[in-house]
PDB file of C-alpha atoms in Angstrom:
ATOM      1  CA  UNK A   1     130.795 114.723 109.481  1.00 50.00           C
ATOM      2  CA  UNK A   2     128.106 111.815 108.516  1.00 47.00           C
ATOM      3  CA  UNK A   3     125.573 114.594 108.267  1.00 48.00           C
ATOM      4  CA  UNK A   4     127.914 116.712 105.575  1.00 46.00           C
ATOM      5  CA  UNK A   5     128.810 113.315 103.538  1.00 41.00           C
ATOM      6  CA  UNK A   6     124.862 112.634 103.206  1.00 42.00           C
ATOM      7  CA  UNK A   7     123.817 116.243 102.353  1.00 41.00           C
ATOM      8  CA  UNK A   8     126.870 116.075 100.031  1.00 39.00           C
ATOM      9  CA  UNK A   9     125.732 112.426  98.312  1.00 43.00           C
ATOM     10  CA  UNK A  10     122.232 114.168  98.015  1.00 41.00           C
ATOM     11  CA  UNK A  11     123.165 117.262  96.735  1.00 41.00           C
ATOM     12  CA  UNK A  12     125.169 115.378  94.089  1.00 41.00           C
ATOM     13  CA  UNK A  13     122.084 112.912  93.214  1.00 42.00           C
ATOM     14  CA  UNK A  14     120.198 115.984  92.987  1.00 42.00           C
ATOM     15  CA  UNK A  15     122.442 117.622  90.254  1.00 43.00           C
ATOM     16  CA  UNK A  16     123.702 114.566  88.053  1.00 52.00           C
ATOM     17  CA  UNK A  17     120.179 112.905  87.745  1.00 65.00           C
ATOM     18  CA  UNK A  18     119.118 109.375  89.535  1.00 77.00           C
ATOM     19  CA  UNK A  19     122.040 105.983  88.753  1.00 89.00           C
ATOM     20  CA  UNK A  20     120.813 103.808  86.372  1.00 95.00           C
ATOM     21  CA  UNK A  21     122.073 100.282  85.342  1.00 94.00           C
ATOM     22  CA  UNK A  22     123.709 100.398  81.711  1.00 94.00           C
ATOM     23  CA  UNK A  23     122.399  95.826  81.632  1.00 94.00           C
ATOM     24  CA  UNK A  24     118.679  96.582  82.899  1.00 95.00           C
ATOM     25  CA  UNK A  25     117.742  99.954  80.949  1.00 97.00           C
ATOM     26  CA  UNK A  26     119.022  97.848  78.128  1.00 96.00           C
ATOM     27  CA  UNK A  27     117.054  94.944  78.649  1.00 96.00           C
ATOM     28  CA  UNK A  28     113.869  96.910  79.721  1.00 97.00           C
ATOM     29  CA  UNK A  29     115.115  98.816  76.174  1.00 97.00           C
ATOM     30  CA  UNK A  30     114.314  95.263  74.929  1.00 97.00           C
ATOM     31  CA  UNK A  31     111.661  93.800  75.986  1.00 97.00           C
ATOM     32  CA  UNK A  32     108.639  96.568  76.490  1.00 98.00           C
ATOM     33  CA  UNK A  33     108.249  96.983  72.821  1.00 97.00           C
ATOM     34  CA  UNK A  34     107.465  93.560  72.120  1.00 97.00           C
ATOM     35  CA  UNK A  35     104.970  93.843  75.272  1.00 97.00           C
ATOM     36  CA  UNK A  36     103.485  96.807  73.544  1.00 97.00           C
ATOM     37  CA  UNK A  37     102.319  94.336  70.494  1.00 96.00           C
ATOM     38  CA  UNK A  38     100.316  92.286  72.888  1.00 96.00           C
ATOM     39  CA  UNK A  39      97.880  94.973  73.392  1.00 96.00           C
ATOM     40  CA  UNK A  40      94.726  93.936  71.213  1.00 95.00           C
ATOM     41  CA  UNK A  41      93.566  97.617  71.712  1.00 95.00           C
ATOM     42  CA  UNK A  42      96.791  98.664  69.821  1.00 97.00           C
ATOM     43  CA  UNK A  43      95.448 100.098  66.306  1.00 97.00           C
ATOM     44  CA  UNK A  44      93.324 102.382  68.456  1.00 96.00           C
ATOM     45  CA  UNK A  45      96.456 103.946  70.180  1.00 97.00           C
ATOM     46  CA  UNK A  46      98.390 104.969  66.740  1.00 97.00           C
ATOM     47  CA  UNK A  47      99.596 108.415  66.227  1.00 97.00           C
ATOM     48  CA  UNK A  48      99.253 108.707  62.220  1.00 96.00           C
ATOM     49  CA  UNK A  49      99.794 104.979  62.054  1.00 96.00           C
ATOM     50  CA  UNK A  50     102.926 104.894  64.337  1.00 98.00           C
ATOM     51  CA  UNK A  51     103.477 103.527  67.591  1.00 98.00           C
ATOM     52  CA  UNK A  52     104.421 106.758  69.960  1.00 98.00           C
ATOM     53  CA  UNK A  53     106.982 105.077  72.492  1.00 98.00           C
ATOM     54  CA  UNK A  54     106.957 108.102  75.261  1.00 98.00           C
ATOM     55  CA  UNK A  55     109.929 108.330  77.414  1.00 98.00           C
ATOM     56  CA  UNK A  56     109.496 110.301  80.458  1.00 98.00           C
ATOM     57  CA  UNK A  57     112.877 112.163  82.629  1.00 98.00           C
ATOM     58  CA  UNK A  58     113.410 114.603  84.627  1.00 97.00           C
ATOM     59  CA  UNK A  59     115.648 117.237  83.320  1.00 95.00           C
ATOM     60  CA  UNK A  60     118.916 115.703  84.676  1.00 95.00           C
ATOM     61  CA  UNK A  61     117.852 112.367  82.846  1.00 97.00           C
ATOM     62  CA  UNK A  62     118.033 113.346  79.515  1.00 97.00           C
ATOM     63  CA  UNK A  63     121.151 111.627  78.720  1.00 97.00           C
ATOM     64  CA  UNK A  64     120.080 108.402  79.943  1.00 97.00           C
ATOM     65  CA  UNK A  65     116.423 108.825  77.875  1.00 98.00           C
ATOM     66  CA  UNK A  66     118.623 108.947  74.709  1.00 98.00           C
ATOM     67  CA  UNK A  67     120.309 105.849  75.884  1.00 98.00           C
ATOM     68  CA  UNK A  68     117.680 104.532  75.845  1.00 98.00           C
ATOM     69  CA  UNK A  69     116.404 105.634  73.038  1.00 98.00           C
ATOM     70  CA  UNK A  70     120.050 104.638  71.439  1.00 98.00           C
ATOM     71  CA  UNK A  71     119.081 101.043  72.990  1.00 97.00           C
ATOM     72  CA  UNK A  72     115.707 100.798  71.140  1.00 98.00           C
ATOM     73  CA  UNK A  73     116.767 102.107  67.804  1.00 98.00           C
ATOM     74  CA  UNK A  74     119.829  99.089  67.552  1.00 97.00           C
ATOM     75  CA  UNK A  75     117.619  96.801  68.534  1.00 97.00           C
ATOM     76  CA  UNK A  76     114.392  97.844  66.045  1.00 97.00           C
ATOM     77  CA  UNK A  77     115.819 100.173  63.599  1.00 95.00           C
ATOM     78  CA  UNK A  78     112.792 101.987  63.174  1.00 96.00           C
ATOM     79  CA  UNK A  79     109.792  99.208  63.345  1.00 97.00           C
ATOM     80  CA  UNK A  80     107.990  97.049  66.227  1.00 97.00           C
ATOM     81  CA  UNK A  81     107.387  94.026  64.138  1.00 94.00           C
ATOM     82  CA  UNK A  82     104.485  95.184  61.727  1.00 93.00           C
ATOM     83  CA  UNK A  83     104.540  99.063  62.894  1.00 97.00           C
ATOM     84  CA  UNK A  84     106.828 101.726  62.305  1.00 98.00           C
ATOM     85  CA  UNK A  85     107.408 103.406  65.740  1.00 98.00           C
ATOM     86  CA  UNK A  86     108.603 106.880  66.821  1.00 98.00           C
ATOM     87  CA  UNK A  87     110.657 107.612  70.195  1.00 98.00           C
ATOM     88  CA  UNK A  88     109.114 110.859  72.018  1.00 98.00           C
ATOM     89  CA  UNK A  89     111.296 112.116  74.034  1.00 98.00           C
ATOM     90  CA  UNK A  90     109.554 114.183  77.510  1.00 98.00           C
ATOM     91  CA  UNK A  91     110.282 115.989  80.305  1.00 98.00           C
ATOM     92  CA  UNK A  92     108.437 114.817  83.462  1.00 98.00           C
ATOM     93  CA  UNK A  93     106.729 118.794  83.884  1.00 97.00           C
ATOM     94  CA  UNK A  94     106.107 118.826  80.211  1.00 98.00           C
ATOM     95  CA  UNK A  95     104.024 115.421  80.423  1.00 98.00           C
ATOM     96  CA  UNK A  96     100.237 116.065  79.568  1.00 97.00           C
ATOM     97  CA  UNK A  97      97.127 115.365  78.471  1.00 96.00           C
ATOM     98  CA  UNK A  98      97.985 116.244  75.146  1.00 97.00           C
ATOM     99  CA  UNK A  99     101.488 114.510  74.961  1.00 98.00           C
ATOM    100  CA  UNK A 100     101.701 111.709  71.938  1.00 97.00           C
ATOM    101  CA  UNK A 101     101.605 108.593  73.093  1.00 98.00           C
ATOM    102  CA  UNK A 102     100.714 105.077  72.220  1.00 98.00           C
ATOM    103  CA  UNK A 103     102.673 103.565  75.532  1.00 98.00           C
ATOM    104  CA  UNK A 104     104.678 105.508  78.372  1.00 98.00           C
ATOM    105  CA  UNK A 105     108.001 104.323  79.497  1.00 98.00           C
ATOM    106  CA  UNK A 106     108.945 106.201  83.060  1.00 98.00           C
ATOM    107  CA  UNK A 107     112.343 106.686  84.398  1.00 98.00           C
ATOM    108  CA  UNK A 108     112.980 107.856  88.026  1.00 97.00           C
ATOM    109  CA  UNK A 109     110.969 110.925  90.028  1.00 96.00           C
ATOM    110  CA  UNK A 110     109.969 112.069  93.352  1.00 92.00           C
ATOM    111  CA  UNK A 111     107.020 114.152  92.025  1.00 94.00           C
ATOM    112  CA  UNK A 112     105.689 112.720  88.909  1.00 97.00           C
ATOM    113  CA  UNK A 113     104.865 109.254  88.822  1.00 97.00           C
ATOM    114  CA  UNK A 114     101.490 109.406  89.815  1.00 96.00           C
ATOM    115  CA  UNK A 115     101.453 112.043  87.519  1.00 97.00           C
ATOM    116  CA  UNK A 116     102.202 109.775  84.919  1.00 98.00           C
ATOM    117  CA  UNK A 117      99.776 106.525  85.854  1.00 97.00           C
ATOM    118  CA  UNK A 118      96.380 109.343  85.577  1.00 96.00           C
ATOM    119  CA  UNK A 119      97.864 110.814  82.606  1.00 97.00           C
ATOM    120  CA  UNK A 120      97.873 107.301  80.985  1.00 97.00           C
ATOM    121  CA  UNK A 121      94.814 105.759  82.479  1.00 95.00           C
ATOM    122  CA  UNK A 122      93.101 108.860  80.903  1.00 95.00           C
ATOM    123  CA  UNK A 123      94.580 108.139  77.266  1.00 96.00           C
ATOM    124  CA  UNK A 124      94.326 104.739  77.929  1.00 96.00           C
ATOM    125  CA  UNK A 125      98.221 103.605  77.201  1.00 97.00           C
ATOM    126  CA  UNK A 126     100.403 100.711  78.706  1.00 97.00           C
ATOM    127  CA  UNK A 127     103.201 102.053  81.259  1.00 98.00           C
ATOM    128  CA  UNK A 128     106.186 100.679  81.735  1.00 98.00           C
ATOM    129  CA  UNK A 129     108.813 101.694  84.955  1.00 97.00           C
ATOM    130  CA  UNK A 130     112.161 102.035  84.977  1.00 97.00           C
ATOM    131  CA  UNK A 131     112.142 101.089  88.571  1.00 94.00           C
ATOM    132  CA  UNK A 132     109.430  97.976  90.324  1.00 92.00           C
ATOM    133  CA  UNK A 133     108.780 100.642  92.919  1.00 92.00           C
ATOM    134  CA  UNK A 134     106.873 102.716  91.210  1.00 93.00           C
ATOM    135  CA  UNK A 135     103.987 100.177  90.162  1.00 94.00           C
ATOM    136  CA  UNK A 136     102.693 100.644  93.289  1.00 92.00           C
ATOM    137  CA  UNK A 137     101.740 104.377  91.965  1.00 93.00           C
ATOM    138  CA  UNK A 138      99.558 103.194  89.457  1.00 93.00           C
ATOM    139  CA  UNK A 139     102.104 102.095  86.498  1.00 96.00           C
ATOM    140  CA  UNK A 140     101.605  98.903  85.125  1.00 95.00           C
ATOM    141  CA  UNK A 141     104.808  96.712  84.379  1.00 96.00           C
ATOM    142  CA  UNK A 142     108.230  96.958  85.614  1.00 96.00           C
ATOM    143  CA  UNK A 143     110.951  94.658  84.641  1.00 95.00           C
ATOM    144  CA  UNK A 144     113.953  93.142  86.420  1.00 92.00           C
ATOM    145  CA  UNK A 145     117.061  90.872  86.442  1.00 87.00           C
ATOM    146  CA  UNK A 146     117.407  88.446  89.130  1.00 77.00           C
ATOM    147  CA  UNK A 147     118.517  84.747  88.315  1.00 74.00           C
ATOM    148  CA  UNK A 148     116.819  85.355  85.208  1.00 78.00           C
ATOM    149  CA  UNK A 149     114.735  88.068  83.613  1.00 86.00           C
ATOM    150  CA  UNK A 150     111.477  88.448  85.133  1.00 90.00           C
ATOM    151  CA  UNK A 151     108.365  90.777  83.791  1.00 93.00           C
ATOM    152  CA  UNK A 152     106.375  92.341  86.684  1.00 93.00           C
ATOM    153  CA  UNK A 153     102.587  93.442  86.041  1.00 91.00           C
ATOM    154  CA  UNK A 154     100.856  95.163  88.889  1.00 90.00           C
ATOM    155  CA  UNK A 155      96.903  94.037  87.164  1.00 85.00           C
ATOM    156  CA  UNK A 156      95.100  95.837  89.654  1.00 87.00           C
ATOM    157  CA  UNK A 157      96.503  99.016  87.800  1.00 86.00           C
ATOM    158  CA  UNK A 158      94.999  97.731  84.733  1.00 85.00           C
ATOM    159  CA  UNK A 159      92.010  99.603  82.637  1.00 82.00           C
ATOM    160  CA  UNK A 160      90.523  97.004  80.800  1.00 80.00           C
ATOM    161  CA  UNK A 161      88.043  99.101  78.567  1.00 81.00           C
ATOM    162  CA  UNK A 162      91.162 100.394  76.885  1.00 88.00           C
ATOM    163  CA  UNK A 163      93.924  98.131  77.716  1.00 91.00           C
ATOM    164  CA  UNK A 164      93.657  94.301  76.516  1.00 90.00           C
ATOM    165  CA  UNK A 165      96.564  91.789  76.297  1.00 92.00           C
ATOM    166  CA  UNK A 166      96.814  88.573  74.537  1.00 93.00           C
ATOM    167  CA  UNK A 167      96.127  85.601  76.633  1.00 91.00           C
ATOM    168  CA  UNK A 168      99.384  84.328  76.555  1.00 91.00           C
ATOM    169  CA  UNK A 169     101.016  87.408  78.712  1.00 91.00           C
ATOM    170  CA  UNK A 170      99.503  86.197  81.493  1.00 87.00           C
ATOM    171  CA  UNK A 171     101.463  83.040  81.398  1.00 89.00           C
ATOM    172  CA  UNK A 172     104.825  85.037  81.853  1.00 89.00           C
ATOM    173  CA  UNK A 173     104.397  87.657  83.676  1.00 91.00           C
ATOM    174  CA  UNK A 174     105.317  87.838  87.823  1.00 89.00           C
ATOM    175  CA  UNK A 175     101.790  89.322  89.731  1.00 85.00           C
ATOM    176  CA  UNK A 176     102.580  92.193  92.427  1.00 83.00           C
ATOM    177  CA  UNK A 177      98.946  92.752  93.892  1.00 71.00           C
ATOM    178  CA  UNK A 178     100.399  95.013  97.377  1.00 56.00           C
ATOM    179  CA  UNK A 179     102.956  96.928  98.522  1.00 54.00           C
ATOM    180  CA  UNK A 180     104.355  93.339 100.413  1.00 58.00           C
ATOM    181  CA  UNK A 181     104.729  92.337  96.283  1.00 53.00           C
ATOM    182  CA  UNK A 182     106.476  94.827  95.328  1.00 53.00           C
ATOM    183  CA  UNK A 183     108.692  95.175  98.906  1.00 53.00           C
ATOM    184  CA  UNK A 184     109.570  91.438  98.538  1.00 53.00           C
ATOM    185  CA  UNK A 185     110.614  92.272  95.404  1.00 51.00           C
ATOM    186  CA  UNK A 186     112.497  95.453  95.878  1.00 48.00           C
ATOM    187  CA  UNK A 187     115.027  92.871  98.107  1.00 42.00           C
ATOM    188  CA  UNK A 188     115.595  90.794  94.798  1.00 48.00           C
ATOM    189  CA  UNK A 189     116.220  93.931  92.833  1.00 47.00           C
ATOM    190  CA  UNK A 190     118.889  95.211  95.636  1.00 43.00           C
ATOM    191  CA  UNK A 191     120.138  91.320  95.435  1.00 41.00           C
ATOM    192  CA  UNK A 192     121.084  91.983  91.705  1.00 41.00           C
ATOM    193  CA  UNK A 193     122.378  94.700  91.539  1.00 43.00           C
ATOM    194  CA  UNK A 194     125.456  93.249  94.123  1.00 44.00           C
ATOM    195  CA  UNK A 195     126.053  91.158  91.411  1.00 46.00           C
ATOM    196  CA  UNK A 196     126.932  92.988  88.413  1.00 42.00           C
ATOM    197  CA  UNK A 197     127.928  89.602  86.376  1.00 39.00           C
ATOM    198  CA  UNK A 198     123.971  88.256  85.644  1.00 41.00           C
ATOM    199  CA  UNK A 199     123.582  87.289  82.271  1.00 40.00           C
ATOM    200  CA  UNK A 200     120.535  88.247  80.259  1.00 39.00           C
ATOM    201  CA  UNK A 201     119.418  85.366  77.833  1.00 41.00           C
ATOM    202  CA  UNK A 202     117.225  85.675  74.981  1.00 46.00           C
ATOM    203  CA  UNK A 203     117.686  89.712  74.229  1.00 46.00           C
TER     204      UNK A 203
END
């Protein structure tokens, strides 16, 4: 019986796309853009003078992505400070080379994470993860809500040559350097998400 509930839970994951929280896809929703603007390289990375926000799913994601998307456009309306921006919307298989993009935001996958980090370290982009697991795949920041909101930046993952942040994100940002990082901090995340009350200041 244990056996046929799992396969059952799996089989219903499998068809209905991964659970996401509503409060941390809207404050990730929130707070990547403005990390975006920190990148001094940024002018390099514009798509017919727009900032390309990427947003990669897998197929039974999509309704989440344009959450998200939702999410970004209430909170923007159309411009990241200076530049006017442009949400891509991407299928995880359909992610390549030649995909538009001036920064990746990843949601959940098995497969394609990876996939993602070489994709971006070869067009030189800022990543951003749905989920502080996957930073130890190569993406770059993951953000989450514990006692307060905390920024995560993996630096080792970091291609300086085309990736270059103001000084001052250094100052805020949490460091994962190992897999012990990002474990430790995998307990938080579980810690949080008992407690469906945290408040998100500053948004």
């Amino acid at each position: 019986m244990k056996k046929a509930v799992i396969l059952l839970f799996i089989l219903v994951s499998f068809s209905y796309g991964y659970t996401y929280n509503k409060l941390l896809l809207k404050a990730q929703a929130s707070i990547f853009p403005k990390i975006i603007m920190l990148d001094k390289k940024l002018d390099g990375k514009l798509v017919e003078g727009k900032i390309i926000y990427t947003i990669v799913y897998e197929k039974n994601d999509y309704e989440t992505a344009l959450e998200i998307e939702k999410f970004i456009d209430e909170k923007y309306n159309g411009r990241f400070n200076d530049y006017a921006y442009k949400i891509n919307l991407v299928e995880f298989a359909d992610l390549s080379q030649e995909t538009q993009a001036s920064a990746i935001y990843s949601l959940n996958s098995e497969n394609y994470i990876k996939k993602v980090a070489e994709i971006a370290e070869q067009k030189g982009v800022v990543t951003f993860s749905y989920d502080i697991d996957n930073l130890k795949n190569g993406l770059l920041f993951s953000l989450m809500l514990e006692k307060s909101t905390v920024l995560y930046f993996n630096k080792k993952n970091l291609h300086p040559n085309s990736i270059n942040f103001v000084d001052s994100l250094y100052r805020i940002v949490k460091f994962v350097e190992s897999k012990n990082d990002i474990q430790k901090n995998l307990y938080n995340k579980t810690l949080w998400f008992k407690n469906q009350n945290t408040a998100i200041a500053g948004l």
